[in-house]
Amino acid sequence: MTAEITSRKVGDNAPYECIIVGAGPAGLTAALYMARYRRRVLVLHDETSRSLRIPLTHNVPGFPDGVSGVELVNRMISHAVQYGAVIESARVDSARHDGEKFELVGVDGTRWQARTLILGTGLHLNQIPLDHDVHEAAIKAGVLRYCPVCDGYEHIDARIAVVGCDTQGGKEAMFLRRFSRDITLMPLDFDALSAEERTTLAGANIKVLSVPVAHYALGPGVMEVTLDTGERHDFDVVYPALGVRPRTGLAVALGLRTDDAGCLDADAPFETQVPGLYSAGDIVEGLDQIAVAMAHGAIASTKAHNWLRLRDGEVLP
Ligand SMILES: Cc1cc2nc3c(=O)[nH]c(=O)nc-3n(C[C@H](O)[C@H](O)[C@H](O)COP(=O)(O)OP(=O)(O)OC[C@H]3O[C@@H](n4cnc5c(N)ncnc54)[C@H](O)[C@@H]3O)c2cc1C
């Protein structure tokens, strides 16, 4: 599932004022703002925005009937390109800063340089064990979801299952309880839930299964969950709560610190320890949402623009 991405080849050493890694909502918003600040801006991305996997989102403001992730990303690309952003498909392998400029190197050895850098590299989801094609078909069918904040409203009164991460799964089950009375939690390790957590879950009428899941399958309009005992449960939707892996490799290589969850500090769209380096979107600690990623992109690009203005003496003393 990829967007039809406009890709313009540019010279390896073109003097960009800003490079943005990532063509998701964070990176593309930053690109639009930078282009409209009349900056030479290059976006590099490896075509793996999480947004491209969204069949139809209903919580992006301005789209009351929903919009697919592919359409949203394509619109954002066209918008940024219209104002002069250059967007190139490439995987960035390494990044360094020599005090004056950032240098990025692609997996094929291509090098790019710029005075400012914005990282909007997103995150990887920890997923349930399913073949890739079946997994993506289940997402498309709307029976496998990873974001209660995004999709809880779509499952009012549905049969909902939450998988794993024990306390985190318990929290997601409680969050989803507002939308349905029929919630089942399938923790990875039943003993990891405290007595107090079990009491709270029971008080909310959330069923907690103590038998591990043997396998998942996509059924007609349902997710079929088979337990180790052979017992089968069908759910209208399954929400894995298995955590995420922020894609902060480039940020860490440039000297930024991450928290226990692997995210960058919440201030990263505003400034970082490295002058001229900003970050935006899911890699930053906070709510992993399109609207938030867009807001981060707007902040990071405006900070980068003003940082360049300050450096170039374009501000009042
Ligand atoms: C199935 C699903 C449904 C969702 N539904 C919703 C919803 O309804 N509403 C909502 O608000 N959010 C939803 N989300 C979450 C939303 O997709 C993310 O919050 C959003 O995409 C974050 O934007 P981002 O720009 O930070 O990261 P991403 O969109 O993930 O973009 C990351 C970018 O970084 C690039 N990249 C990373 N590393 C490199 C590298 N080394 N070299 C080159 N490029 C690199 C990738 O190619 C990509 O372009 C959903 C997510 C999923 C998976």
PDB file of C-alpha atoms in Angstrom, residues 38-272:
ATOM      1  CA  ARG A  38      10.580  30.448   0.521  1.00  0.00           C
ATOM      2  CA  ARG A  39      13.185  27.981   1.768  1.00  0.00           C
ATOM      3  CA  ARG A  40      14.867  25.376  -0.417  1.00  0.00           C
ATOM      4  CA  VAL A  41      13.518  22.226   1.178  1.00  0.00           C
ATOM      5  CA  LEU A  42      14.040  18.549   0.401  1.00  0.00           C
ATOM      6  CA  VAL A  43      11.906  15.730   1.809  1.00  0.00           C
ATOM      7  CA  LEU A  44      13.446  12.248   1.924  1.00  0.00           C
ATOM      8  CA  HIS A  45      11.273   9.261   2.748  1.00  0.00           C
ATOM      9  CA  ASP A  46      11.191   5.489   2.329  1.00  0.00           C
ATOM     10  CA  GLU A  47       7.448   5.258   1.540  1.00  0.00           C
ATOM     11  CA  THR A  48       6.497   3.732   4.913  1.00  0.00           C
ATOM     12  CA  SER A  49       4.304   6.425   6.484  1.00  0.00           C
ATOM     13  CA  ARG A  50       1.893   4.778   8.904  1.00  0.00           C
ATOM     14  CA  SER A  51      -0.808   6.977   7.437  1.00  0.00           C
ATOM     15  CA  LEU A  52      -0.644   4.987   4.199  1.00  0.00           C
ATOM     16  CA  ARG A  53      -2.152   2.014   6.099  1.00  0.00           C
ATOM     17  CA  ILE A  54      -5.289   3.878   7.202  1.00  0.00           C
ATOM     18  CA  PRO A  55      -8.355   2.628   5.276  1.00  0.00           C
ATOM     19  CA  LEU A  56     -10.515   5.591   6.334  1.00  0.00           C
ATOM     20  CA  THR A  57      -9.861   8.005   9.169  1.00  0.00           C
ATOM     21  CA  HIS A  58     -12.744   9.903  10.729  1.00  0.00           C
ATOM     22  CA  ASN A  59     -10.880  12.133  13.144  1.00  0.00           C
ATOM     23  CA  VAL A  60      -8.888  14.352  10.815  1.00  0.00           C
ATOM     24  CA  PRO A  61     -10.558  17.763  11.067  1.00  0.00           C
ATOM     25  CA  GLY A  62     -12.190  18.897   7.817  1.00  0.00           C
ATOM     26  CA  PHE A  63     -13.103  15.396   6.581  1.00  0.00           C
ATOM     27  CA  PRO A  64     -16.459  14.602   8.259  1.00  0.00           C
ATOM     28  CA  ASP A  65     -17.081  11.597   5.973  1.00  0.00           C
ATOM     29  CA  GLY A  66     -13.539  10.318   6.449  1.00  0.00           C
ATOM     30  CA  VAL A  67     -10.492  10.238   4.222  1.00  0.00           C
ATOM     31  CA  SER A  68      -8.145   7.375   3.376  1.00  0.00           C
ATOM     32  CA  GLY A  69      -4.537   7.687   4.466  1.00  0.00           C
ATOM     33  CA  VAL A  70      -3.316   7.353   0.872  1.00  0.00           C
ATOM     34  CA  GLU A  71      -5.556  10.201  -0.298  1.00  0.00           C
ATOM     35  CA  LEU A  72      -4.530  12.406   2.607  1.00  0.00           C
ATOM     36  CA  VAL A  73      -0.803  11.816   2.012  1.00  0.00           C
ATOM     37  CA  ASN A  74      -1.166  12.363  -1.745  1.00  0.00           C
ATOM     38  CA  ARG A  75      -3.009  15.646  -1.151  1.00  0.00           C
ATOM     39  CA  MET A  76      -0.305  16.759   1.275  1.00  0.00           C
ATOM     40  CA  ILE A  77       2.455  15.851  -1.200  1.00  0.00           C
ATOM     41  CA  SER A  78       0.762  17.797  -4.027  1.00  0.00           C
ATOM     42  CA  HIS A  79       0.270  20.753  -1.705  1.00  0.00           C
ATOM     43  CA  ALA A  80       3.925  20.899  -0.624  1.00  0.00           C
ATOM     44  CA  VAL A  81       5.241  20.316  -4.166  1.00  0.00           C
ATOM     45  CA  GLN A  82       2.984  23.103  -5.512  1.00  0.00           C
ATOM     46  CA  TYR A  83       4.926  25.564  -3.337  1.00  0.00           C
ATOM     47  CA  GLY A  84       8.343  24.227  -4.338  1.00  0.00           C
ATOM     48  CA  ALA A  85       9.224  21.404  -1.935  1.00  0.00           C
ATOM     49  CA  VAL A  86      11.289  18.640  -3.530  1.00  0.00           C
ATOM     50  CA  ILE A  87      10.259  15.145  -2.504  1.00  0.00           C
ATOM     51  CA  GLU A  88      12.533  12.201  -3.092  1.00  0.00           C
ATOM     52  CA  SER A  89      12.099   8.535  -2.321  1.00  0.00           C
ATOM     53  CA  ALA A  90      15.199   7.272  -0.485  1.00  0.00           C
ATOM     54  CA  ARG A  91      16.047   5.489   2.744  1.00  0.00           C
ATOM     55  CA  VAL A  92      18.448   7.481   4.916  1.00  0.00           C
ATOM     56  CA  ASP A  93      21.049   5.281   6.551  1.00  0.00           C
ATOM     57  CA  SER A  94      23.079   7.738   8.633  1.00  0.00           C
ATOM     58  CA  ALA A  95      23.232  11.351   9.741  1.00  0.00           C
ATOM     59  CA  ARG A  96      25.947  13.595  11.187  1.00  0.00           C
ATOM     60  CA  HIS A  97      26.364  17.248  12.116  1.00  0.00           C
ATOM     61  CA  ASP A  98      29.706  19.071  11.840  1.00  0.00           C
ATOM     62  CA  GLY A  99      28.603  22.173  13.726  1.00  0.00           C
ATOM     63  CA  GLU A 100      27.634  24.015  10.513  1.00  0.00           C
ATOM     64  CA  LYS A 101      25.593  21.610   8.448  1.00  0.00           C
ATOM     65  CA  PHE A 102      23.871  18.265   8.551  1.00  0.00           C
ATOM     66  CA  GLU A 103      24.990  15.497   6.211  1.00  0.00           C
ATOM     67  CA  LEU A 104      22.752  12.533   5.474  1.00  0.00           C
ATOM     68  CA  VAL A 105      23.800   9.384   3.635  1.00  0.00           C
ATOM     69  CA  GLY A 106      21.333   7.102   1.870  1.00  0.00           C
ATOM     70  CA  VAL A 107      21.510   3.323   1.802  1.00  0.00           C
ATOM     71  CA  ASP A 108      22.853   3.586  -1.777  1.00  0.00           C
ATOM     72  CA  GLY A 109      25.592   6.018  -0.696  1.00  0.00           C
ATOM     73  CA  THR A 110      23.882   9.211  -1.932  1.00  0.00           C
ATOM     74  CA  ARG A 111      24.758  12.238   0.235  1.00  0.00           C
ATOM     75  CA  TRP A 112      22.642  15.272   1.056  1.00  0.00           C
ATOM     76  CA  GLN A 113      23.520  18.389   3.053  1.00  0.00           C
ATOM     77  CA  ALA A 114      21.490  21.159   4.647  1.00  0.00           C
ATOM     78  CA  ARG A 115      21.785  23.780   7.390  1.00  0.00           C
ATOM     79  CA  THR A 116      18.692  22.561   9.237  1.00  0.00           C
ATOM     80  CA  LEU A 117      17.162  19.123   9.659  1.00  0.00           C
ATOM     81  CA  ILE A 118      13.672  18.055  10.706  1.00  0.00           C
ATOM     82  CA  LEU A 119      13.113  14.406  11.622  1.00  0.00           C
ATOM     83  CA  GLY A 120       9.566  13.088  11.208  1.00  0.00           C
ATOM     84  CA  THR A 121      10.475   9.415  11.017  1.00  0.00           C
ATOM     85  CA  GLY A 122       7.471   7.958  12.860  1.00  0.00           C
ATOM     86  CA  LEU A 123       7.381   4.567  14.556  1.00  0.00           C
ATOM     87  CA  HIS A 124       6.898   0.854  14.000  1.00  0.00           C
ATOM     88  CA  LEU A 125       3.970  -0.960  15.606  1.00  0.00           C
ATOM     89  CA  ASN A 126       4.439  -4.213  17.506  1.00  0.00           C
ATOM     90  CA  GLN A 127       1.905  -6.392  15.703  1.00  0.00           C
ATOM     91  CA  ILE A 128       0.060  -9.659  16.352  1.00  0.00           C
ATOM     92  CA  PRO A 129       1.500 -12.698  14.556  1.00  0.00           C
ATOM     93  CA  LEU A 130      -0.282 -12.865  11.190  1.00  0.00           C
ATOM     94  CA  ASP A 131       1.034 -13.165   7.621  1.00  0.00           C
ATOM     95  CA  HIS A 132       1.622  -9.673   6.231  1.00  0.00           C
ATOM     96  CA  ASP A 133      -1.115  -9.906   3.578  1.00  0.00           C
ATOM     97  CA  VAL A 134      -3.706 -11.259   6.031  1.00  0.00           C
ATOM     98  CA  HIS A 135      -2.691  -8.625   8.597  1.00  0.00           C
ATOM     99  CA  GLU A 136      -3.155  -5.765   6.118  1.00  0.00           C
ATOM    100  CA  ALA A 137      -6.434  -7.271   4.838  1.00  0.00           C
ATOM    101  CA  ALA A 138      -7.718  -7.377   8.446  1.00  0.00           C
ATOM    102  CA  ILE A 139      -6.803  -3.689   8.884  1.00  0.00           C
ATOM    103  CA  LYS A 140      -8.535  -2.856   5.603  1.00  0.00           C
ATOM    104  CA  ALA A 141     -11.637  -4.795   6.693  1.00  0.00           C
ATOM    105  CA  GLY A 142     -11.705  -2.754   9.908  1.00  0.00           C
ATOM    106  CA  VAL A 143     -11.591  -5.821  12.186  1.00  0.00           C
ATOM    107  CA  LEU A 144      -8.001  -5.204  13.318  1.00  0.00           C
ATOM    108  CA  ARG A 145      -7.234  -1.784  14.776  1.00  0.00           C
ATOM    109  CA  TYR A 146      -4.273  -0.355  16.608  1.00  0.00           C
ATOM    110  CA  CYS A 147      -5.632   2.964  17.812  1.00  0.00           C
ATOM    111  CA  PRO A 148      -8.547   3.226  20.272  1.00  0.00           C
ATOM    112  CA  VAL A 149      -8.257   7.035  20.197  1.00  0.00           C
ATOM    113  CA  CYS A 150      -8.764   7.018  16.403  1.00  0.00           C
ATOM    114  CA  ASP A 151     -11.378   4.309  16.075  1.00  0.00           C
ATOM    115  CA  GLY A 152     -13.230   3.733  19.370  1.00  0.00           C
ATOM    116  CA  TYR A 153     -16.208   5.689  18.073  1.00  0.00           C
ATOM    117  CA  GLU A 154     -16.523   3.308  15.090  1.00  0.00           C
ATOM    118  CA  HIS A 155     -17.157   0.382  17.485  1.00  0.00           C
ATOM    119  CA  ILE A 156     -20.063   1.490  19.594  1.00  0.00           C
ATOM    120  CA  ASP A 157     -21.689  -1.648  21.095  1.00  0.00           C
ATOM    121  CA  ALA A 158     -19.356  -3.946  19.128  1.00  0.00           C
ATOM    122  CA  ARG A 159     -17.670  -7.120  20.459  1.00  0.00           C
ATOM    123  CA  ILE A 160     -14.198  -5.770  21.173  1.00  0.00           C
ATOM    124  CA  ALA A 161     -11.051  -7.681  22.193  1.00  0.00           C
ATOM    125  CA  VAL A 162      -7.850  -6.074  23.471  1.00  0.00           C
ATOM    126  CA  VAL A 163      -4.642  -8.097  23.185  1.00  0.00           C
ATOM    127  CA  GLY A 164      -1.771  -8.007  25.616  1.00  0.00           C
ATOM    128  CA  CYS A 165       0.518  -5.832  27.119  1.00  0.00           C
ATOM    129  CA  ASP A 166      -1.093  -6.562  30.401  1.00  0.00           C
ATOM    130  CA  THR A 167      -1.338  -3.272  32.291  1.00  0.00           C
ATOM    131  CA  GLN A 168      -1.304  -1.262  29.021  1.00  0.00           C
ATOM    132  CA  GLY A 169      -3.915  -3.640  27.594  1.00  0.00           C
ATOM    133  CA  GLY A 170      -5.982  -3.161  30.754  1.00  0.00           C
ATOM    134  CA  LYS A 171      -5.817   0.612  30.280  1.00  0.00           C
ATOM    135  CA  GLU A 172      -6.919   0.322  26.635  1.00  0.00           C
ATOM    136  CA  ALA A 173      -9.757  -2.015  27.631  1.00  0.00           C
ATOM    137  CA  MET A 174     -10.957   0.550  30.202  1.00  0.00           C
ATOM    138  CA  PHE A 175     -10.640   3.336  27.586  1.00  0.00           C
ATOM    139  CA  LEU A 176     -12.775   1.357  25.112  1.00  0.00           C
ATOM    140  CA  ARG A 177     -15.399   0.572  27.760  1.00  0.00           C
ATOM    141  CA  ARG A 178     -17.014   3.959  27.027  1.00  0.00           C
ATOM    142  CA  PHE A 179     -17.882   2.664  23.545  1.00  0.00           C
ATOM    143  CA  SER A 180     -19.087  -0.869  24.289  1.00  0.00           C
ATOM    144  CA  ARG A 181     -20.222  -3.102  27.157  1.00  0.00           C
ATOM    145  CA  ASP A 182     -18.728  -6.156  25.431  1.00  0.00           C
ATOM    146  CA  ILE A 183     -15.004  -5.959  26.050  1.00  0.00           C
ATOM    147  CA  THR A 184     -12.617  -8.901  26.442  1.00  0.00           C
ATOM    148  CA  LEU A 185      -9.000  -8.499  27.523  1.00  0.00           C
ATOM    149  CA  MET A 186      -6.527 -11.169  26.434  1.00  0.00           C
ATOM    150  CA  PRO A 187      -3.372 -10.433  28.424  1.00  0.00           C
ATOM    151  CA  LEU A 188      -0.100 -12.045  27.386  1.00  0.00           C
ATOM    152  CA  ASP A 189       0.600 -12.880  30.996  1.00  0.00           C
ATOM    153  CA  PHE A 190      -2.478 -13.135  33.200  1.00  0.00           C
ATOM    154  CA  ASP A 191      -0.356 -12.975  36.388  1.00  0.00           C
ATOM    155  CA  ALA A 192       1.073  -9.588  35.372  1.00  0.00           C
ATOM    156  CA  LEU A 193      -2.240  -7.905  36.245  1.00  0.00           C
ATOM    157  CA  SER A 194      -2.375  -6.794  39.869  1.00  0.00           C
ATOM    158  CA  ALA A 195      -5.307  -7.757  42.119  1.00  0.00           C
ATOM    159  CA  GLU A 196      -6.394  -4.103  42.092  1.00  0.00           C
ATOM    160  CA  GLU A 197      -6.327  -3.987  38.271  1.00  0.00           C
ATOM    161  CA  ARG A 198      -8.381  -7.182  38.072  1.00  0.00           C
ATOM    162  CA  THR A 199     -10.921  -5.765  40.508  1.00  0.00           C
ATOM    163  CA  THR A 200     -11.239  -2.555  38.473  1.00  0.00           C
ATOM    164  CA  LEU A 201     -11.629  -4.517  35.221  1.00  0.00           C
ATOM    165  CA  ALA A 202     -14.240  -6.809  36.793  1.00  0.00           C
ATOM    166  CA  GLY A 203     -16.117  -3.760  38.140  1.00  0.00           C
ATOM    167  CA  ALA A 204     -16.319  -2.445  34.578  1.00  0.00           C
ATOM    168  CA  ASN A 205     -17.617  -5.864  33.373  1.00  0.00           C
ATOM    169  CA  ILE A 206     -14.520  -6.426  31.261  1.00  0.00           C
ATOM    170  CA  LYS A 207     -13.872 -10.141  30.718  1.00  0.00           C
ATOM    171  CA  VAL A 208     -10.263 -11.202  31.229  1.00  0.00           C
ATOM    172  CA  LEU A 209      -9.191 -14.445  29.537  1.00  0.00           C
ATOM    173  CA  SER A 210      -6.535 -16.429  31.375  1.00  0.00           C
ATOM    174  CA  VAL A 211      -5.739 -18.825  28.512  1.00  0.00           C
ATOM    175  CA  PRO A 212      -3.143 -17.680  25.934  1.00  0.00           C
ATOM    176  CA  VAL A 213      -4.096 -17.107  22.295  1.00  0.00           C
ATOM    177  CA  ALA A 214      -2.942 -19.888  19.950  1.00  0.00           C
ATOM    178  CA  HIS A 215      -3.681 -18.052  16.706  1.00  0.00           C
ATOM    179  CA  TYR A 216      -5.633 -15.321  14.945  1.00  0.00           C
ATOM    180  CA  ALA A 217      -7.489 -15.565  11.642  1.00  0.00           C
ATOM    181  CA  LEU A 218      -9.492 -13.186   9.471  1.00  0.00           C
ATOM    182  CA  GLY A 219     -13.097 -14.362   9.192  1.00  0.00           C
ATOM    183  CA  PRO A 220     -16.065 -12.824   7.361  1.00  0.00           C
ATOM    184  CA  GLY A 221     -16.431  -9.439   9.095  1.00  0.00           C
ATOM    185  CA  VAL A 222     -14.756 -10.736  12.259  1.00  0.00           C
ATOM    186  CA  MET A 223     -11.412 -11.634  13.770  1.00  0.00           C
ATOM    187  CA  GLU A 224     -11.364 -15.274  14.827  1.00  0.00           C
ATOM    188  CA  VAL A 225      -9.286 -15.868  17.930  1.00  0.00           C
ATOM    189  CA  THR A 226      -8.432 -19.441  18.897  1.00  0.00           C
ATOM    190  CA  LEU A 227      -7.113 -20.097  22.391  1.00  0.00           C
ATOM    191  CA  ASP A 228      -4.600 -22.765  23.460  1.00  0.00           C
ATOM    192  CA  THR A 229      -7.546 -24.889  24.649  1.00  0.00           C
ATOM    193  CA  GLY A 230      -8.972 -24.892  21.092  1.00  0.00           C
ATOM    194  CA  GLU A 231     -11.872 -22.670  22.141  1.00  0.00           C
ATOM    195  CA  ARG A 232     -12.743 -20.060  19.455  1.00  0.00           C
ATOM    196  CA  HIS A 233     -13.971 -16.514  20.039  1.00  0.00           C
ATOM    197  CA  ASP A 234     -15.171 -14.217  17.236  1.00  0.00           C
ATOM    198  CA  PHE A 235     -14.796 -10.474  17.698  1.00  0.00           C
ATOM    199  CA  ASP A 236     -16.051  -7.547  15.620  1.00  0.00           C
ATOM    200  CA  VAL A 237     -12.689  -5.913  16.227  1.00  0.00           C
ATOM    201  CA  VAL A 238      -9.371  -6.757  17.879  1.00  0.00           C
ATOM    202  CA  TYR A 239      -7.104  -4.052  19.297  1.00  0.00           C
ATOM    203  CA  PRO A 240      -3.512  -5.192  19.975  1.00  0.00           C
ATOM    204  CA  ALA A 241      -1.915  -3.154  22.763  1.00  0.00           C
ATOM    205  CA  LEU A 242       1.599  -4.434  22.235  1.00  0.00           C
ATOM    206  CA  GLY A 243       3.561  -1.187  22.238  1.00  0.00           C
ATOM    207  CA  VAL A 244       5.575   0.590  19.549  1.00  0.00           C
ATOM    208  CA  ARG A 245       9.162   1.117  18.445  1.00  0.00           C
ATOM    209  CA  PRO A 246       9.869   4.786  17.630  1.00  0.00           C
ATOM    210  CA  ARG A 247      12.167   5.175  14.596  1.00  0.00           C
ATOM    211  CA  THR A 248      14.733   7.331  16.368  1.00  0.00           C
ATOM    212  CA  GLY A 249      17.944   5.814  14.941  1.00  0.00           C
ATOM    213  CA  LEU A 250      18.925   9.012  13.079  1.00  0.00           C
ATOM    214  CA  ALA A 251      17.997  11.215  16.057  1.00  0.00           C
ATOM    215  CA  VAL A 252      20.121   9.117  18.434  1.00  0.00           C
ATOM    216  CA  ALA A 253      23.039   9.138  15.963  1.00  0.00           C
ATOM    217  CA  LEU A 254      22.878  12.952  16.096  1.00  0.00           C
ATOM    218  CA  GLY A 255      23.053  12.914  19.895  1.00  0.00           C
ATOM    219  CA  LEU A 256      19.409  13.225  20.954  1.00  0.00           C
ATOM    220  CA  ARG A 257      18.255  11.351  24.031  1.00  0.00           C
ATOM    221  CA  THR A 258      15.171   9.126  24.199  1.00  0.00           C
ATOM    222  CA  ASP A 259      12.920   8.295  27.154  1.00  0.00           C
ATOM    223  CA  ASP A 260      12.110   4.822  28.514  1.00  0.00           C
ATOM    224  CA  ALA A 261       9.529   4.342  25.745  1.00  0.00           C
ATOM    225  CA  GLY A 262      12.139   5.249  23.110  1.00  0.00           C
ATOM    226  CA  CYS A 263      10.523   8.618  22.258  1.00  0.00           C
ATOM    227  CA  LEU A 264      12.136  12.037  21.918  1.00  0.00           C
ATOM    228  CA  ASP A 265      11.451  14.749  24.448  1.00  0.00           C
ATOM    229  CA  ALA A 266       8.157  16.635  24.042  1.00  0.00           C
ATOM    230  CA  ASP A 267      10.173  19.820  23.359  1.00  0.00           C
ATOM    231  CA  ALA A 268      11.789  18.330  20.232  1.00  0.00           C
ATOM    232  CA  PRO A 269       9.528  20.254  17.780  1.00  0.00           C
ATOM    233  CA  PHE A 270      10.611  23.501  19.497  1.00  0.00           C
ATOM    234  CA  GLU A 271      14.331  22.836  19.917  1.00  0.00           C
ATOM    235  CA  THR A 272      16.800  20.045  20.609  1.00  0.00           C
TER     236      THR A 272
END
